[in-house]
Amino acid sequence: MAQPLVKKDDDRDDEADYSPFLGIEKGAVLQEARVFNDPQLDPRRCSQVITKLLYLLNQGETFTKVEATEVFFAVTKLFQSKDIGLRRMVYVMIKELSPSADEVIIVTSSLMKDMTSKTDMYRANAIRVLCRITDGTLLTQIERYLKQAIVDKNPVVASAALVSGIHLLQTNPEIVKRWSNEVQEAVQSRAALVQFHALALLHQIRQNDRLAVNKLVSSLTKGSVRSPLAQCLLIRYTSQVIRESANTQAADRPFYDFLEGCLRHKAEMVIFEAARAITELNCVTTRELTPAITVLQLFLSSSKPVLRFAAVRTLNKVAMTHPMAVTNCNIDMESLISDQNRSIATLAITTLLKTGNESSVDRLMKQITNFMSDIADEFKIVVVEAIRSLCLKFPLKHRSLMNFLSNILREEGGFDYKKAIVDSIVILIRDIPEAKETGLLHLCEFIEDCEFTYLSTQILHFLGIEGPKTSDPSKYIRYIYNRVHLENATVRAAAVSTLAKFGAMVDTLKPRIFVLLRRCLFDNDDEVRDRATLYLNTLGGDGAVVQTGEDVKEFLFGSLDIPLVNLENSLKNYEPSEESFDIYSVPREVKTQPLAEKKAPGKKPTGLGAPPAGPPSTVDAYEKLLSSIPEFANFGKLFKSSAPVELTEAETEYAVNVVKHIFDGHVVFQYNCTNTIPEQLLENVTVIVDASEAEEFAEVASKPLRSLPYDSPGQTFVAFEKPEGTPAIGKFSNMLRFIVKEVDPSTGEAEDDGVEDEYQLEELEVVAADYILKVGVSNFRNAWESMGADCERIDEYGLGPRESLAEAVNAVIDLLGMQPCEGTEVVPNNSRSHTCLLSGVYIGNVKVLVRLQFGLDGPKDVAMKLAVRSEDESVSDAIHEIVASG
Amino acid sequence: MLLAILVSNSAGNILLERFNGIPSEERLHWRTFMVKLGADNLKGARNEELFVASQKSVYIVYTVLGGVCIYIVGKDDYDELALTEVMFVITSSIKDACGKSPSERLFLDKYGKICLCLDEIVWQGILENTEKERIKRLIGLKPPNPTES
């Protein structure tokens, strides 16, 4: 670590290096704080005690409620002192202690006095403290002063009020929004920081008003912003306006000239902000990009590491979308590979890997090899991922890239790093067939000396899948069998399974594999022996070359068809008893992914962690799930499953949604339940359904959920019989019934005795749309013509007053639950008539086409002509009935 | 938002930490992360040489000032360049408060004054003052120089 450049004698003083806070103890300091109560205050002593308190707080120490209250009351006494230094400390201390609402009252009057003081600095500080500790009621009382303070001629007072406004906007938005005029005035301030704070606050106040933001940007871009910080804010707001403006045509993009002008600003911060804003424009053109890339290129060779970092970080992002635009910077970036700051070097390398062409790969790899040895694992992982992408981009270069990966695999590194490399090799093997054999051999060599059990077992599993399909599977056997001698029990067991897979898949190897498997029968681990026994017995352990049956293969190596997470949870919940574990009790419902993950754009390549095949579609999954339940097995083919309908509000104790499964003569409600209380275990969970408002439905079966532990979703089902082939509708009220058992949070064990309880759920409706499948047609006109007018039914309806034509169109689409065709669900603005085309399949597999013609009748009234064609006239009538009764 | 300001000694012991908007259970993680970052990179660094890193969506700018290491973490508007600005204000104010680049001892001796400086520079995650002369006056409750804009 660098030592300060200090004179010798100073140095000696420092050598005595004991901390003024040496041996500091909270209890002792709290005792010392009693000096605040002295009638004759000693400001110096009091300041020292406050410093100690601050030291404690800044070390992460916390005060109990009682301690904090005691100190706070004592500190308030210090307002009596006229000592300026001490007063400043008092302000800080109160903010740090942030007293509770009932205590605030003690200081309010002192602070109000300071806030109206003639001394500007008292005002500024009192504003900050008051705003830190205030609540809504007090804020209304001081609002008048705050508004005045915003336009105060002293910039410190104005800034204090504005920054307070930024904080208060989070808690009391309606009050702060009333300050718009004053804040607007402060934006024009000559003081740079006031302008910066005012702009930030004004934007936050108006951020939901697109027009106002547009106006703000329009007026400020004409050139009245003084501080570089404010200018940066303005650039950000400008790019927001550009993003939101409908016009994405580069030729007349608004404000581009302003951004381009900022590239010539004197502050580097502003130049960079403008460059970044330009690179992030939607559909940015090369012409627009060029000036921004040029300034970023200049920053690449700056002496300031932050500028180099900022530039290479931005170029790295640009390289993802416009690699060609960045190639001019490649030479500058190559020199950054040796940058002392490893973050910069890593970003440079990964950018180069994105922008490089096939011919430069070898040269780059040489440079990277030297670089890899002196960076941390987290950077290495980034590089490995970049190399993986490069290899997928240039498959012909797989040899050198694979060699690189295998070399770094042999070097020192932590688990995450090694896993990243192994994952990359696996992905390359899967995607580049030519790389398969070399890749597998690299992995084989790696497991010869692999210290991570997880990776060894995963690789063995992968070898079992891919190895038998190679031209010479026998060459992998040695590596696998070595594991049986040299590794721990987990790896040995995995090796036995892999050997068995080779035996099952490659008949010529089978006799020799059996010899090896028989040797495993004497292993000292139960699991290893059990596996060997199982494989030998099921695969025909007599050593004769016989074809292994598909059933056996499926039994041994087929997928479990159950989400592994659910299996794991069920196994954890299973208590060893006389009753053996029932694999069919494991829920098959895949836990819903968090929304954020679903939204993630593009599919990331997956390594060993995930199987290559994607999950089955929802309908398939439901069908499989329902057919696995004996009670519903004879219901026939599943016609439609609805999207889940929430039956509880967000963040309730139990989250329940329902999926309606429609069969020809039955309806099954699948209630997906989640218990969100860690201290509870629910058992025997059922939903009691009252179908008194659904006359045509009769309950025939109910499948309770045996156990619903915390945060592990499960399902319970209720099935109803209904008249075959008809679209029976009705309303169902639902009550969740269960036995609740307390769970000890420390041990996770549930009490033996439980209490029966109920939980009211929302009502559920089966509507006509549940009986129609959304099935589109590619050419509606052709389909309409070929269907013919035999079963056509036409009628007109008055839809009454509607908010807009679009609203009426959407309401009918939702009512029918059919698929809009040819984009006709979109109603152009201000149109007075519209035609919408729908298609679907009605229960009983009858195709239906619908032509809806809407017209505005008077200012708001909507009239509709409905024409239905189908293969069955009763279905055409049914559609009309749905509309008539909807 | 300026998420954190941390000052440690050269051995990685925290001398001062101020977090904004980071829950207390995550603070240990940040503390450890930054001290490790310093241990990995600040060895042999020049006084006030700036270092920069990013971790997910946050930026970290850090440096050595005499015998102490300073780390600032920011996100969104407070990117690496804004943090550089903040770092500049912080280092110059600390030097001002201590009269020079501080040793650990000197830093602790002037602890109260440094806390006041930081209070003027950052308020609950928002940069408030950037001029060291002004900060010097403000911590003594003196109004800014009238010639300043």
PDB file of C-alpha atoms in Angstrom, chain A residues 14-143:
ATOM      1  CA  ASP A  14       2.450   8.495  13.631  1.00  0.00           C
ATOM      2  CA  GLU A  15       4.647   5.636  14.688  1.00  0.00           C
ATOM      3  CA  ALA A  16       3.228   6.090  18.150  1.00  0.00           C
ATOM      4  CA  ASP A  17       0.152   4.946  16.282  1.00  0.00           C
ATOM      5  CA  TYR A  18      -2.411   4.246  18.871  1.00  0.00           C
ATOM      6  CA  SER A  19      -5.896   5.105  17.879  1.00  0.00           C
ATOM      7  CA  PRO A  20      -7.703   7.837  19.769  1.00  0.00           C
ATOM      8  CA  PHE A  21     -10.573   5.363  19.813  1.00  0.00           C
ATOM      9  CA  LEU A  22      -8.474   2.497  21.130  1.00  0.00           C
ATOM     10  CA  GLY A  23     -10.513   0.311  23.447  1.00  0.00           C
ATOM     11  CA  ILE A  24     -13.663   2.339  22.824  1.00  0.00           C
ATOM     12  CA  GLU A  25     -16.763   0.740  24.290  1.00  0.00           C
ATOM     13  CA  LYS A  26     -20.339   1.599  23.635  1.00  0.00           C
ATOM     14  CA  GLY A  27     -21.349   1.450  27.308  1.00  0.00           C
ATOM     15  CA  ALA A  28     -18.572   3.784  28.373  1.00  0.00           C
ATOM     16  CA  VAL A  29     -19.356   6.287  25.621  1.00  0.00           C
ATOM     17  CA  LEU A  30     -23.032   6.277  26.577  1.00  0.00           C
ATOM     18  CA  GLN A  31     -21.958   7.028  30.128  1.00  0.00           C
ATOM     19  CA  GLU A  32     -19.793   9.866  28.872  1.00  0.00           C
ATOM     20  CA  ALA A  33     -22.788  11.257  26.977  1.00  0.00           C
ATOM     21  CA  ARG A  34     -24.163  12.330  30.329  1.00  0.00           C
ATOM     22  CA  VAL A  35     -21.969  15.444  30.038  1.00  0.00           C
ATOM     23  CA  PHE A  36     -24.656  16.721  27.653  1.00  0.00           C
ATOM     24  CA  ASN A  37     -26.874  17.155  30.712  1.00  0.00           C
ATOM     25  CA  ASP A  38     -24.375  19.328  32.617  1.00  0.00           C
ATOM     26  CA  PRO A  39     -25.721  22.745  33.522  1.00  0.00           C
ATOM     27  CA  GLN A  40     -22.372  24.261  32.463  1.00  0.00           C
ATOM     28  CA  LEU A  41     -21.809  22.760  29.030  1.00  0.00           C
ATOM     29  CA  ASP A  42     -18.243  22.168  27.886  1.00  0.00           C
ATOM     30  CA  PRO A  43     -18.574  22.412  24.082  1.00  0.00           C
ATOM     31  CA  ARG A  44     -15.182  20.875  23.414  1.00  0.00           C
ATOM     32  CA  ARG A  45     -15.846  17.880  25.608  1.00  0.00           C
ATOM     33  CA  CYS A  46     -19.343  17.477  24.179  1.00  0.00           C
ATOM     34  CA  SER A  47     -17.971  17.540  20.601  1.00  0.00           C
ATOM     35  CA  GLN A  48     -15.483  14.840  21.541  1.00  0.00           C
ATOM     36  CA  VAL A  49     -18.229  12.624  22.912  1.00  0.00           C
ATOM     37  CA  ILE A  50     -20.339  13.165  19.799  1.00  0.00           C
ATOM     38  CA  THR A  51     -17.320  12.213  17.687  1.00  0.00           C
ATOM     39  CA  LYS A  52     -17.014   8.993  19.657  1.00  0.00           C
ATOM     40  CA  LEU A  53     -20.696   8.271  19.158  1.00  0.00           C
ATOM     41  CA  LEU A  54     -20.292   8.914  15.442  1.00  0.00           C
ATOM     42  CA  TYR A  55     -17.285   6.624  15.360  1.00  0.00           C
ATOM     43  CA  LEU A  56     -19.338   3.857  16.923  1.00  0.00           C
ATOM     44  CA  LEU A  57     -22.205   4.374  14.485  1.00  0.00           C
ATOM     45  CA  ASN A  58     -19.839   4.550  11.513  1.00  0.00           C
ATOM     46  CA  GLN A  59     -18.341   1.241  12.541  1.00  0.00           C
ATOM     47  CA  GLY A  60     -21.718  -0.414  12.087  1.00  0.00           C
ATOM     48  CA  GLU A  61     -22.495  -0.379  15.821  1.00  0.00           C
ATOM     49  CA  THR A  62     -26.187  -0.062  16.635  1.00  0.00           C
ATOM     50  CA  PHE A  63     -27.942   1.447  19.613  1.00  0.00           C
ATOM     51  CA  THR A  64     -30.913  -0.191  21.230  1.00  0.00           C
ATOM     52  CA  LYS A  65     -34.157   1.771  21.278  1.00  0.00           C
ATOM     53  CA  VAL A  66     -33.592   2.799  24.890  1.00  0.00           C
ATOM     54  CA  GLU A  67     -29.994   3.823  24.294  1.00  0.00           C
ATOM     55  CA  ALA A  68     -30.881   5.834  21.201  1.00  0.00           C
ATOM     56  CA  THR A  69     -33.704   7.618  23.023  1.00  0.00           C
ATOM     57  CA  GLU A  70     -31.452   8.442  25.948  1.00  0.00           C
ATOM     58  CA  VAL A  71     -28.715   9.846  23.714  1.00  0.00           C
ATOM     59  CA  PHE A  72     -31.228  11.745  21.638  1.00  0.00           C
ATOM     60  CA  PHE A  73     -32.786  13.467  24.628  1.00  0.00           C
ATOM     61  CA  ALA A  74     -29.351  14.320  25.956  1.00  0.00           C
ATOM     62  CA  VAL A  75     -28.250  15.722  22.577  1.00  0.00           C
ATOM     63  CA  THR A  76     -31.294  17.992  22.409  1.00  0.00           C
ATOM     64  CA  LYS A  77     -30.006  19.741  25.531  1.00  0.00           C
ATOM     65  CA  LEU A  78     -27.041  20.938  23.501  1.00  0.00           C
ATOM     66  CA  PHE A  79     -29.245  23.389  21.616  1.00  0.00           C
ATOM     67  CA  GLN A  80     -28.717  25.620  24.652  1.00  0.00           C
ATOM     68  CA  SER A  81     -25.082  26.077  23.718  1.00  0.00           C
ATOM     69  CA  LYS A  82     -24.199  28.916  21.411  1.00  0.00           C
ATOM     70  CA  ASP A  83     -20.998  27.201  20.288  1.00  0.00           C
ATOM     71  CA  ILE A  84     -21.106  26.982  16.506  1.00  0.00           C
ATOM     72  CA  GLY A  85     -18.914  23.919  16.137  1.00  0.00           C
ATOM     73  CA  LEU A  86     -20.982  22.029  18.669  1.00  0.00           C
ATOM     74  CA  ARG A  87     -24.250  23.049  16.981  1.00  0.00           C
ATOM     75  CA  ARG A  88     -22.965  21.620  13.703  1.00  0.00           C
ATOM     76  CA  MET A  89     -22.176  18.347  15.454  1.00  0.00           C
ATOM     77  CA  VAL A  90     -25.633  18.300  17.036  1.00  0.00           C
ATOM     78  CA  TYR A  91     -27.255  18.517  13.608  1.00  0.00           C
ATOM     79  CA  VAL A  92     -25.277  15.511  12.394  1.00  0.00           C
ATOM     80  CA  MET A  93     -25.978  13.549  15.540  1.00  0.00           C
ATOM     81  CA  ILE A  94     -29.760  14.026  15.345  1.00  0.00           C
ATOM     82  CA  LYS A  95     -29.757  12.901  11.727  1.00  0.00           C
ATOM     83  CA  GLU A  96     -27.730   9.830  12.620  1.00  0.00           C
ATOM     84  CA  LEU A  97     -30.013   8.905  15.492  1.00  0.00           C
ATOM     85  CA  SER A  98     -33.176   9.541  13.411  1.00  0.00           C
ATOM     86  CA  PRO A  99     -35.522   9.650  16.396  1.00  0.00           C
ATOM     87  CA  SER A 100     -38.944   8.083  16.286  1.00  0.00           C
ATOM     88  CA  ALA A 101     -42.078  10.107  15.617  1.00  0.00           C
ATOM     89  CA  ASP A 102     -43.011  10.499  19.277  1.00  0.00           C
ATOM     90  CA  GLU A 103     -39.563  11.830  20.164  1.00  0.00           C
ATOM     91  CA  VAL A 104     -39.232  14.291  17.330  1.00  0.00           C
ATOM     92  CA  ILE A 105     -41.498  16.760  19.098  1.00  0.00           C
ATOM     93  CA  ILE A 106     -38.671  17.516  21.569  1.00  0.00           C
ATOM     94  CA  VAL A 107     -36.471  19.114  18.909  1.00  0.00           C
ATOM     95  CA  THR A 108     -39.100  20.466  16.578  1.00  0.00           C
ATOM     96  CA  SER A 109     -39.356  23.862  18.225  1.00  0.00           C
ATOM     97  CA  SER A 110     -35.565  24.315  18.400  1.00  0.00           C
ATOM     98  CA  LEU A 111     -35.235  23.343  14.760  1.00  0.00           C
ATOM     99  CA  MET A 112     -38.149  25.533  13.681  1.00  0.00           C
ATOM    100  CA  LYS A 113     -36.428  28.400  15.435  1.00  0.00           C
ATOM    101  CA  ASP A 114     -33.202  27.651  13.553  1.00  0.00           C
ATOM    102  CA  MET A 115     -35.112  27.314  10.318  1.00  0.00           C
ATOM    103  CA  THR A 116     -36.450  30.844  10.570  1.00  0.00           C
ATOM    104  CA  SER A 117     -33.145  32.144  11.888  1.00  0.00           C
ATOM    105  CA  LYS A 118     -31.383  35.018  10.199  1.00  0.00           C
ATOM    106  CA  THR A 119     -28.220  32.943  10.083  1.00  0.00           C
ATOM    107  CA  ASP A 120     -28.343  31.237   6.705  1.00  0.00           C
ATOM    108  CA  MET A 121     -26.334  28.259   7.837  1.00  0.00           C
ATOM    109  CA  TYR A 122     -28.682  27.514  10.719  1.00  0.00           C
ATOM    110  CA  ARG A 123     -31.524  27.593   8.223  1.00  0.00           C
ATOM    111  CA  ALA A 124     -29.864  25.215   5.797  1.00  0.00           C
ATOM    112  CA  ASN A 125     -28.967  22.681   8.463  1.00  0.00           C
ATOM    113  CA  ALA A 126     -32.287  22.910  10.279  1.00  0.00           C
ATOM    114  CA  ILE A 127     -34.069  22.209   6.959  1.00  0.00           C
ATOM    115  CA  ARG A 128     -31.989  19.107   6.378  1.00  0.00           C
ATOM    116  CA  VAL A 129     -32.500  17.800   9.890  1.00  0.00           C
ATOM    117  CA  LEU A 130     -36.213  18.537   9.917  1.00  0.00           C
ATOM    118  CA  CYS A 131     -36.744  16.855   6.602  1.00  0.00           C
ATOM    119  CA  ARG A 132     -34.806  13.830   7.791  1.00  0.00           C
ATOM    120  CA  ILE A 133     -36.955  13.332  10.865  1.00  0.00           C
ATOM    121  CA  THR A 134     -40.265  14.803   9.808  1.00  0.00           C
ATOM    122  CA  ASP A 135     -43.572  13.123   9.083  1.00  0.00           C
ATOM    123  CA  GLY A 136     -46.467  14.305   6.899  1.00  0.00           C
ATOM    124  CA  THR A 137     -48.164  16.448   9.549  1.00  0.00           C
ATOM    125  CA  LEU A 138     -45.081  18.379  10.504  1.00  0.00           C
ATOM    126  CA  LEU A 139     -44.201  18.777   6.867  1.00  0.00           C
ATOM    127  CA  THR A 140     -47.440  20.648   6.180  1.00  0.00           C
ATOM    128  CA  GLN A 141     -46.521  23.049   8.954  1.00  0.00           C
ATOM    129  CA  ILE A 142     -43.092  23.817   7.562  1.00  0.00           C
ATOM    130  CA  GLU A 143     -44.035  23.626   3.888  1.00  0.00           C
TER     131      GLU A 143
END
